[in-house]
XYZ file of C-alpha atoms in Angstrom:
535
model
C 33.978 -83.910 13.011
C 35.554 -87.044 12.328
C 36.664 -89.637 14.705
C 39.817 -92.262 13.854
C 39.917 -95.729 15.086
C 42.290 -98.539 14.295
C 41.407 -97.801 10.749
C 37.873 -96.638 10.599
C 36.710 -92.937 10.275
C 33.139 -92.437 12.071
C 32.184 -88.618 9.599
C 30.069 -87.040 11.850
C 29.026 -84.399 9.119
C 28.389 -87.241 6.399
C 27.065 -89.434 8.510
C 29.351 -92.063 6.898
C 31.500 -94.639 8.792
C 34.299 -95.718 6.657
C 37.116 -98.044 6.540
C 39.665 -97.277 3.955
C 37.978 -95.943 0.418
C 34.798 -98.327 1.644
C 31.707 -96.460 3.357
C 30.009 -99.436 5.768
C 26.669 -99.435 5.922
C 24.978 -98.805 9.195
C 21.215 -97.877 10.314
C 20.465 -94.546 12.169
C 20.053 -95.717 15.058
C 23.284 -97.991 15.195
C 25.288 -94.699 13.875
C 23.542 -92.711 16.226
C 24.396 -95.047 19.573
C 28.248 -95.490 17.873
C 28.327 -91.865 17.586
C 27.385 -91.097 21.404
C 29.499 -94.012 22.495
C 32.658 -92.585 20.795
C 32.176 -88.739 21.436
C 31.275 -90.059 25.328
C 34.378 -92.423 25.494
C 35.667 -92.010 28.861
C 33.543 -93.413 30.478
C 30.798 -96.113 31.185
C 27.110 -94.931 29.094
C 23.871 -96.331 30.824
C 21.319 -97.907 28.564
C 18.685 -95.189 30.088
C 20.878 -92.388 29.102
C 20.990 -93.346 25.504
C 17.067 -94.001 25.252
C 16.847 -90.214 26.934
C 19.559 -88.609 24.712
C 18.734 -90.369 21.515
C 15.133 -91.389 21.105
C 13.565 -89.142 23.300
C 10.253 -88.542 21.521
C 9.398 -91.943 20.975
C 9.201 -94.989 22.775
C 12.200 -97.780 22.353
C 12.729 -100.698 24.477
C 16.163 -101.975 25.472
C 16.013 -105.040 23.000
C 16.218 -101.953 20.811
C 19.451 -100.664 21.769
C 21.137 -104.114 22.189
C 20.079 -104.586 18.401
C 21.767 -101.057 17.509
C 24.715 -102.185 19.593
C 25.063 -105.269 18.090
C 24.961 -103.651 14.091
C 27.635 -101.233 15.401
C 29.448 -104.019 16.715
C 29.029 -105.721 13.114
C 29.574 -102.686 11.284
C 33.224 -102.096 13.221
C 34.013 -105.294 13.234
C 33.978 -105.795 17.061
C 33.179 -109.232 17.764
C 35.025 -109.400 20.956
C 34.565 -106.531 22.903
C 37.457 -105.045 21.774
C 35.794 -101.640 20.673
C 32.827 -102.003 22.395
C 32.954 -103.182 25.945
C 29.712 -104.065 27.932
C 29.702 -103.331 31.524
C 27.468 -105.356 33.588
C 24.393 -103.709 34.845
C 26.139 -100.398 33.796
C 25.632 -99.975 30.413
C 28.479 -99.979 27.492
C 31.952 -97.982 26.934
C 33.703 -97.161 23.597
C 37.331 -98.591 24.312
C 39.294 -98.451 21.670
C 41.507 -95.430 20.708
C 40.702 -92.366 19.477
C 41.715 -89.695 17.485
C 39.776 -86.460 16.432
C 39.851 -83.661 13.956
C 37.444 -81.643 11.995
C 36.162 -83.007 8.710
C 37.384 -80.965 5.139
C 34.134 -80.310 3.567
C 33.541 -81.791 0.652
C 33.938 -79.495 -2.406
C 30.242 -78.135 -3.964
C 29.966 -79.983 -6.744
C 30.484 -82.756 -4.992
C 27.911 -82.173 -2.485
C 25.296 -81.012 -5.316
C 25.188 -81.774 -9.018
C 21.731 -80.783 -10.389
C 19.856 -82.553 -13.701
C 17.577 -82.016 -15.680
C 14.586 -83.496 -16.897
C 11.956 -82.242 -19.919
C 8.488 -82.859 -18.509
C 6.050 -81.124 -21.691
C 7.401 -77.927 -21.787
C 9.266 -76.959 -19.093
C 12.679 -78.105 -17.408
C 12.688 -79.819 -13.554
C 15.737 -79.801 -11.604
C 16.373 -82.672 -9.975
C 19.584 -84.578 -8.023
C 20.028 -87.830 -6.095
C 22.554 -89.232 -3.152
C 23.020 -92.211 -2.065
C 22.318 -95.812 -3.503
C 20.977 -98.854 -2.800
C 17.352 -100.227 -3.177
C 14.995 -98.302 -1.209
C 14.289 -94.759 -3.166
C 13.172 -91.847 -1.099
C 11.392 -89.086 -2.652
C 11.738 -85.725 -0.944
C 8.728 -83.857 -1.940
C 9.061 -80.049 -0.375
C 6.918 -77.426 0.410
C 5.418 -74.404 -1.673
C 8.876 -72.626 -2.819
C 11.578 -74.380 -0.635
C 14.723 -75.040 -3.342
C 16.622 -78.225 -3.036
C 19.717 -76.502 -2.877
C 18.844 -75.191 0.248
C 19.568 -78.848 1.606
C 23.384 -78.602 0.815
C 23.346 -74.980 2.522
C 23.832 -75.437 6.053
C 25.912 -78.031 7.691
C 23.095 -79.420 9.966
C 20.431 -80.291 6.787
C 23.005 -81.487 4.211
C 24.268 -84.393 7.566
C 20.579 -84.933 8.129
C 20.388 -86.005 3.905
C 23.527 -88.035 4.061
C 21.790 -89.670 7.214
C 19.358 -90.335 4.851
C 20.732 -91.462 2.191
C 22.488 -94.037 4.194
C 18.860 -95.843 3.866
C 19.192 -95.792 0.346
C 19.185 -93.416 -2.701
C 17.531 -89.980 -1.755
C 15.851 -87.955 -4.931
C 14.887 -84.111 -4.812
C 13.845 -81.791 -7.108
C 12.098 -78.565 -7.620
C 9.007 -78.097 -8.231
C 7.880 -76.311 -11.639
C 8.325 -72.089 -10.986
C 10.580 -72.764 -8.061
C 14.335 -73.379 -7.073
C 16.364 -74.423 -10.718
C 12.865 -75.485 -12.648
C 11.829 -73.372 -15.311
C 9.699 -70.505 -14.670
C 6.103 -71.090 -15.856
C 3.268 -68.113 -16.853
C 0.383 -70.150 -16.130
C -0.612 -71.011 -12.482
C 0.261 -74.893 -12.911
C -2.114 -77.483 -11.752
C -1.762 -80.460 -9.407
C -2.030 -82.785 -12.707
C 0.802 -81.134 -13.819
C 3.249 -81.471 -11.089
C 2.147 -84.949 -10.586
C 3.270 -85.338 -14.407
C 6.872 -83.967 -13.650
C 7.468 -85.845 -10.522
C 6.349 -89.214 -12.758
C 9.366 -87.565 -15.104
C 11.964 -87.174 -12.566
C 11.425 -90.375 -11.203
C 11.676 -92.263 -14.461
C 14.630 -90.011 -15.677
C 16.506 -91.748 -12.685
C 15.003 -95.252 -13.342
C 13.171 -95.599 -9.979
C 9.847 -98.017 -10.061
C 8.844 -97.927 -6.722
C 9.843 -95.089 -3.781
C 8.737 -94.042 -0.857
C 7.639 -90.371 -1.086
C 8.132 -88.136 1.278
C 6.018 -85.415 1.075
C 6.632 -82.234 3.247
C 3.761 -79.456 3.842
C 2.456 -78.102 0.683
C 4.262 -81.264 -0.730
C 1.828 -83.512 0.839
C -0.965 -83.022 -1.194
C 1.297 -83.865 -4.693
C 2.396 -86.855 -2.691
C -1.161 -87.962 -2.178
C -2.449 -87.661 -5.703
C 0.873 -89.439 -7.473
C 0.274 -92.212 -4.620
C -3.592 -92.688 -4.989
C -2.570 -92.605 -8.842
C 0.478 -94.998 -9.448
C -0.461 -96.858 -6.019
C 2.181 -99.624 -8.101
C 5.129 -97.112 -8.086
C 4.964 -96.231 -4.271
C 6.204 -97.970 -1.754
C 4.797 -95.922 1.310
C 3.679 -92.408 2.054
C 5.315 -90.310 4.630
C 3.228 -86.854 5.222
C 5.089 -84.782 7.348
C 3.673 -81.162 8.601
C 0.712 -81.944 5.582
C -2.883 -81.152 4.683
C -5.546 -81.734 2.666
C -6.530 -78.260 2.177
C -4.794 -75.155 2.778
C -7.078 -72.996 3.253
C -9.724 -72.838 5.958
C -13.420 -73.813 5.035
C -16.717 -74.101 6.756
C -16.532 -77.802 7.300
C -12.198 -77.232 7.765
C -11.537 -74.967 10.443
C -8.195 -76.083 10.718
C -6.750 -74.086 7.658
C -5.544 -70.556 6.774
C -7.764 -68.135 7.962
C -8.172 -65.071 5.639
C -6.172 -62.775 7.678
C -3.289 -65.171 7.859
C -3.449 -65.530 4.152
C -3.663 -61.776 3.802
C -0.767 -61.431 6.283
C 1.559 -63.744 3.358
C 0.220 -61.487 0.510
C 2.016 -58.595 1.926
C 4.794 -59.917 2.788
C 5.387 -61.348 -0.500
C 4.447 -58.102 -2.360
C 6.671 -55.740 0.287
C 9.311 -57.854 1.842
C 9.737 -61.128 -0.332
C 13.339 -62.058 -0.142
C 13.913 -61.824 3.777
C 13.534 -65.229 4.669
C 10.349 -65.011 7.146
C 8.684 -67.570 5.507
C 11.563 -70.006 5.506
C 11.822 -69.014 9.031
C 8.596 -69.971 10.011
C 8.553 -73.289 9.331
C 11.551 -74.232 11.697
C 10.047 -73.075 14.783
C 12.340 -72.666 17.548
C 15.504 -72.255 15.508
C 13.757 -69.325 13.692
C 16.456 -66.918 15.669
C 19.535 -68.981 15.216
C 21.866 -66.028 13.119
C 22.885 -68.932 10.699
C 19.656 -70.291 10.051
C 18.221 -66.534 9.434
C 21.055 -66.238 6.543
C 20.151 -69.317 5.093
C 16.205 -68.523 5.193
C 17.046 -65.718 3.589
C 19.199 -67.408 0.415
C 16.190 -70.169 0.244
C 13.772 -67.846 0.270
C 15.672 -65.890 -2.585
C 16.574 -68.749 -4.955
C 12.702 -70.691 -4.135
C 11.076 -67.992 -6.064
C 10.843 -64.506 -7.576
C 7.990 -62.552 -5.861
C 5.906 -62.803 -8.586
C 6.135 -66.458 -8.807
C 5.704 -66.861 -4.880
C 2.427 -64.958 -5.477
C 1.010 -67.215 -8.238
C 2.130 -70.408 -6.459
C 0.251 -69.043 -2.820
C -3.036 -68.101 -5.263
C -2.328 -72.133 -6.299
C -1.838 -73.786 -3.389
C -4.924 -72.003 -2.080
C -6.846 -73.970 -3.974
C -5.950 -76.908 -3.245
C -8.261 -79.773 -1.950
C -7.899 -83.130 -1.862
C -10.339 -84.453 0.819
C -12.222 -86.305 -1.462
C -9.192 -88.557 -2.476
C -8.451 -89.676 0.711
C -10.098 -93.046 0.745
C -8.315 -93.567 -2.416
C -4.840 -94.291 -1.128
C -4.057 -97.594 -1.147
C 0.025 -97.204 -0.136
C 1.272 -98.063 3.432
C 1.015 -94.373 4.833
C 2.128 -92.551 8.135
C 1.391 -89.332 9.639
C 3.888 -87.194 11.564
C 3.367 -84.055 12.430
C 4.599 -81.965 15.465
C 1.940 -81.215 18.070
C 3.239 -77.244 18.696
C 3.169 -77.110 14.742
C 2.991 -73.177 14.319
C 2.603 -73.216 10.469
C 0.148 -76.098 9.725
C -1.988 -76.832 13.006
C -1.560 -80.521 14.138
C -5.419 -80.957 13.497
C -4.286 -81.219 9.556
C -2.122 -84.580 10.369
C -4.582 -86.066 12.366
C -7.215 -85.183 10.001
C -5.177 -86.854 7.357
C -4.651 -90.070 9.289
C -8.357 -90.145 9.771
C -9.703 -90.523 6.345
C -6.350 -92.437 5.139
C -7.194 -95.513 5.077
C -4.813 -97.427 7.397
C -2.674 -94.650 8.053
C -0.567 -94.369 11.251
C -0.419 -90.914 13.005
C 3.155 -90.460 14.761
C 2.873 -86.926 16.610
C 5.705 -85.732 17.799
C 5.875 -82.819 21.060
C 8.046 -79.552 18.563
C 7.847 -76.817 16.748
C 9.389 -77.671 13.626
C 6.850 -77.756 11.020
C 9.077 -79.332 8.059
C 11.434 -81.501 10.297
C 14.455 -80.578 8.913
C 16.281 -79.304 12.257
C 14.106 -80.966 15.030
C 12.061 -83.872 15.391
C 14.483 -86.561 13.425
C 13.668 -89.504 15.555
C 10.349 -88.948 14.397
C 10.626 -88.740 10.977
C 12.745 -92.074 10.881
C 10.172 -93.687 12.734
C 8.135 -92.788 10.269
C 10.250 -94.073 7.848
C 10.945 -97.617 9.396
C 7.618 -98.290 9.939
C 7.034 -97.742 6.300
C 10.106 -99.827 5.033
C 9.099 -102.920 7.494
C 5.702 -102.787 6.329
C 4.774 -104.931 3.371
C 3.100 -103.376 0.274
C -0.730 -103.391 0.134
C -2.586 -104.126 -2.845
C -5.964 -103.733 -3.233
C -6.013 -104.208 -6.645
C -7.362 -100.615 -7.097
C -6.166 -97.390 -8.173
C -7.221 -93.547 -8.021
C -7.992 -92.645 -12.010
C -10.269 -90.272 -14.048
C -12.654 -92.015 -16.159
C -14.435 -90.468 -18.977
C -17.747 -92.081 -20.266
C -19.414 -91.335 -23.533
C -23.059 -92.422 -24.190
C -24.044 -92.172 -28.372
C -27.529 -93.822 -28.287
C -28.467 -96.639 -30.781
C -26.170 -98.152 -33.586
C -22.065 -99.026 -33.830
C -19.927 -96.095 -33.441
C -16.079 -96.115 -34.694
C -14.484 -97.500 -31.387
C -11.270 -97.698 -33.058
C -11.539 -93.857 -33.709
C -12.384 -92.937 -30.317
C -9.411 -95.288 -28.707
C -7.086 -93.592 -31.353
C -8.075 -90.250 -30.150
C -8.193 -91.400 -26.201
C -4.577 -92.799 -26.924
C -3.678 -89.182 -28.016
C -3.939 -88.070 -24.307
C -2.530 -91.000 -22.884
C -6.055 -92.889 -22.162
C -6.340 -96.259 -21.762
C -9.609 -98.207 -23.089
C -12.497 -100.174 -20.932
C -12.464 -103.890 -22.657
C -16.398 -103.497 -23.666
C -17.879 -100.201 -22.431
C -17.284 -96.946 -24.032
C -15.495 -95.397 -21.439
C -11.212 -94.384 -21.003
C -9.040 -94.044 -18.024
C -6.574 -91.154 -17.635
C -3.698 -90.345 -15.762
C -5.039 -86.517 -15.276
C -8.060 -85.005 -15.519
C -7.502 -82.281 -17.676
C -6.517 -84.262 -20.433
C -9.838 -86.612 -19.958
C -11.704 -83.363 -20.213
C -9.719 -82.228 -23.597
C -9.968 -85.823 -24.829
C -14.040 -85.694 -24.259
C -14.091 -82.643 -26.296
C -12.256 -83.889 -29.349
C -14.261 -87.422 -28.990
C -17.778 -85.396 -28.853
C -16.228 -83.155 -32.110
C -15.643 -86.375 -34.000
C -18.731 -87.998 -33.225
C -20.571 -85.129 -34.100
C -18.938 -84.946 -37.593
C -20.257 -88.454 -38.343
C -23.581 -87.422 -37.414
C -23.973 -89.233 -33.858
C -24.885 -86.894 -31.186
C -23.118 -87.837 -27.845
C -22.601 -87.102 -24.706
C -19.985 -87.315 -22.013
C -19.195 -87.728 -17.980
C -15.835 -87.164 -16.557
C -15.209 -88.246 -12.877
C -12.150 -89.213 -10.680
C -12.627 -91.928 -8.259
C -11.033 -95.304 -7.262
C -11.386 -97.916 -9.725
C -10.346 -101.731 -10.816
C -9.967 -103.447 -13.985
C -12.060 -106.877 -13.719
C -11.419 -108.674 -16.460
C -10.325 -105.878 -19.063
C -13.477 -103.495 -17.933
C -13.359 -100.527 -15.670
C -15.281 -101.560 -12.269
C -15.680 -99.396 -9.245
C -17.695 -96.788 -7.831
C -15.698 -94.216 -10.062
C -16.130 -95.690 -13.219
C -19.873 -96.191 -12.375
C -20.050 -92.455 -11.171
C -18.653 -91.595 -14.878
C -21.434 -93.699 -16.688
C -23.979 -91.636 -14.616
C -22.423 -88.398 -15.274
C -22.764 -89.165 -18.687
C -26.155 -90.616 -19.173
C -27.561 -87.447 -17.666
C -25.770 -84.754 -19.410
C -26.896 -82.894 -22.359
C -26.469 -83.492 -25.852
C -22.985 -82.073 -27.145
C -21.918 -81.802 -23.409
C -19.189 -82.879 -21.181
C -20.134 -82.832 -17.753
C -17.856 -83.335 -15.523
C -18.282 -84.249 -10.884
C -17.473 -81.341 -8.480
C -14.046 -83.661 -7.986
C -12.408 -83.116 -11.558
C -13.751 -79.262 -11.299
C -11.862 -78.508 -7.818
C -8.387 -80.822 -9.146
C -8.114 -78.534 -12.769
C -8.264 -75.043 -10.633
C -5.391 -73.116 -12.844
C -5.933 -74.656 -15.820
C -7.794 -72.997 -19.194
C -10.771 -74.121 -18.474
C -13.935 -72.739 -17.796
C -17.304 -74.378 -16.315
C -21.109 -73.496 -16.230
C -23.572 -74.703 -13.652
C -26.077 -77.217 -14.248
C -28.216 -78.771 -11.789
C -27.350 -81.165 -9.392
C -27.368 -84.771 -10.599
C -27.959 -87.340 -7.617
C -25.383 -90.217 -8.487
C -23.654 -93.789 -6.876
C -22.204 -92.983 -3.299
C -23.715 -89.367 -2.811
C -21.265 -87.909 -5.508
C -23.071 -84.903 -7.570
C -22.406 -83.623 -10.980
C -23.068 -80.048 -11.267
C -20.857 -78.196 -13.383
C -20.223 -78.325 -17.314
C -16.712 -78.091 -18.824
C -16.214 -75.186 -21.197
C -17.481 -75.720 -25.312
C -16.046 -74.795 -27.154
C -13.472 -76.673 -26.406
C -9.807 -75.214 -24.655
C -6.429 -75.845 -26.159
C -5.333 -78.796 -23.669
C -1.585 -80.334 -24.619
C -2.253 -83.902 -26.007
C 0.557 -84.799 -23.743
């Protein structure tokens, strides 16, 4: 719908309000009370009525709505009442003539023009609305395409809403939507490697990410690992694990995973699963045809089933503490996808986070729960950046006994897989573990060929740099790993063994190691050595 006054247009569908070929800027909430005030025009609107009808799931004072009142005011500029009247102890009335019509809708390739980015080998799809200088990442859930946003009238208005805050950036994930295809289960390294590619393809250097259910967990690890390229952390509907443990009741039990198996092997294509995750709207005929088409252009069946055996795996409890971003919670309380217990579990071991819990059913927010999700969102834009000075990394140690060893070698060979050297120490940082693991094989190889036995510890944990050196529990954790491994061995912490499930690699047991701050090294990366991609 759009609504014509003097020479504005307030696009309902859009979200826009525009005077001539300009779009005006104007916050949520101010479109939001200017939309109610023009669509409820003949007559006087109470205060309390718009705090019931607008915000109703979280709490906003009246200073609140004067402030929206006065940006609309600004935004139309109505600087004498002449559009917006206040009534005295009554509330406020929308004055000024109206005229109404429904809205053309904007051709497709307007609405959606996908890129693409080379990240290694394979292709991500990615596209972007919206300007200004707040970025917002949308990072979905397990197979959910981003075209999906631009195929029903309620989402695409809820991402022009959106990118009225700034410039909004989606994109699929690797095997999903328009990204390439993959054969090999990929890894949480390697997603967090093409969202790093999509976001420097579009020249952004610090977002806030937005990461949605199975998203979450991606979100984390690229936060707790470029903590300098994030501006804030919005989980909504997230976890930390998927799947249900001893010590994590809260995840997929067995028979619910079982349950997604067959549907995927029988009855992929249907939409259930795209149903599921917007709760009470599951039965709406238009949302069941659009399920269906997400469902269908997410993923093939086959590639559904190799991302669920992924995302099964994942776990990233013990990188909690590691985020240092400005992070919120939200998650709906009647969540019937991802139990609530996952957001507040989340918001527990974040440190700093902020929990907003909203009373729905809609597990991804897309149809209900908006107030809460831009909640979420202010708080994180009003909220200045925290730096700690510290950063989630892997280190890799090497310890080669007595004597000078060819450092310039081993940095040359660390550079190879994008490590970065400790000033003194013989030890590496890197962006991934898999590639500290491939880059500990090829160091031990070349030592060995000059006659120095070695050996090698590969951990991720939160470090610092103090003075050119690696400092921190992780790096110290690292040093440990690697004084007490074997000769000709690259031992790695339970930490790097849970992050690389799905990649070619293969581990032994060895026997617990006690290290710094309770962490244990157990487990033995493969040797030979795997083919790991230098980059």
């Amino acid at each position: 719908m759009i609504f014509r006054f003097d020479d504005f247009e307030l696009d309902t569908a859009l979200r826009q309000l525009r005077r001539g070929p300009d779009v005006r800027a104007l916050q949520p909430r101010a479109f939001a009370v200017l939309e109610y005030l023009v669509r409820h025009r003949d007559r006087v609107v109470p205060k309390e009525e718009l705090l019931e009808k607008l915000w109703p799931d979280v709490v906003v004072t009246d200073a609140s709505v004067q402030r929206a009142i006065s940006v609309a005011r600004t935004a139309i500029d109505d600087d004498g009442g002449t559009r917006i009247r206040t009534v005295q102890k009554h509330g406020y009335r929308f004055v000024a003539p109206v005229a109404a019509g429904e809205a053309a809708p904007p051709a497709p390739a307007a609405r959606f023009r996908p890129r693409f980015v080379q990240s290694g080998d394979v292709h991500i799809a990615y596209h972007t609305l919206g300007e200004g200088a707040l970025d917002l990442v949308i990072v979905t859930g397990w197979v959910f395409p981003m075209r999906a946003f631009f195929d029903h009238p309620e989402l695409e208005a809820w991402m022009r809403e959106l990118a009225a805050l700034g410039r909004v950036i989606l994109f699929d994930k690797r095997g999903t939507g328009l990204s390439d295809r993959v054969k090999a289960l990929p890894t949480l390294e390697q997603r967090v490697d093409d969202l790093r590619a999509v976001l420097d393809a579009v020249g952004s250097k610090s977002a806030i990410l937005a990461g949605v259910s199975e998203g979450g967990p991606l979100s984390l690890v690229y936060a707790a690992t470029f903590p300098e390229r994030v501006r804030g952390l919005l989980l909504a509907g997230a976890f930390a694990r998927w799947a249900a443990a001893p010590d994590y009741p809260q995840g997929w039990t067995p028979q619910v995973v079982e349950g997604l198996r067959a549907y995927i092997a029988n009855a992929w294509g249907k939409g259930e699963t795209i149903r599921a995750i917007v709760g009470s709207r599951a039965q709406d005929p238009a949302v069941v045809a659009w399920a269906a088409r997400a469902e269908q252009e997410g993923a093939s069946p086959g590639a559904a089933r190799d991302l669920l055996e992924m995302n099964l795996r994942i776990d990233v409890r013990p990188l909690l503490p590691a985020v240092s971003v400005p992070t919120v919670v939200v998650h709906n309380a009647r969540d019937r996808v991802i139990a609530a217990e996952n957001g507040r579990y989340l918001a527990a071991h974040i440190p700093g986070a902020r929990l907003v819990e909203s009373d729905g059913d809609d597990h991804v927010f897309f149809f209900q729960g908006h107030a809460a999700f831009r909640k979420a969102l202010e708080l994180l834009m009003s909220q200045a950046a925290q730096d700690r000075g510290s950063f989630l990394t892997t280190v890799l140690a090497v310890e080669t006994g007595e004597g000078d060893v060819d450092r310039a070698a081993l940095d040359a060979a660390a550079a190879r897989f994008r490590g970065a050297p400790d000033g003194e120490a013989l030890a590496w940082s890197f962006d991934g573990p898999q590639r500290a693991i491939g880059c500990a094989h090829a160091m031990l190889a070349l030592l060995a060929a000059q006659g120095r036995p070695a050996r090698a510890g590969v951990h991720c944990g939160e470090v610092a740099r103090a003075r050119g050196r690696l400092a921190g529990e992780g790096a110290e954790v690292a040093r440990a790993i690697a004084r007490a491994a074997a000769v000709d061995e690259v031992w790695v912490s339970r930490v790097v063994r849970d992050l690389v499930h799905g990649a070619p690699l293969a581990f032994a047991e060895r026997d617990e190691v006690a290290l710094a701050g309770n962490w244990s090294a157990a487990v033995l990366a493969s040797v030979p050595p795997p083919e790991i991609s230098e980059r």
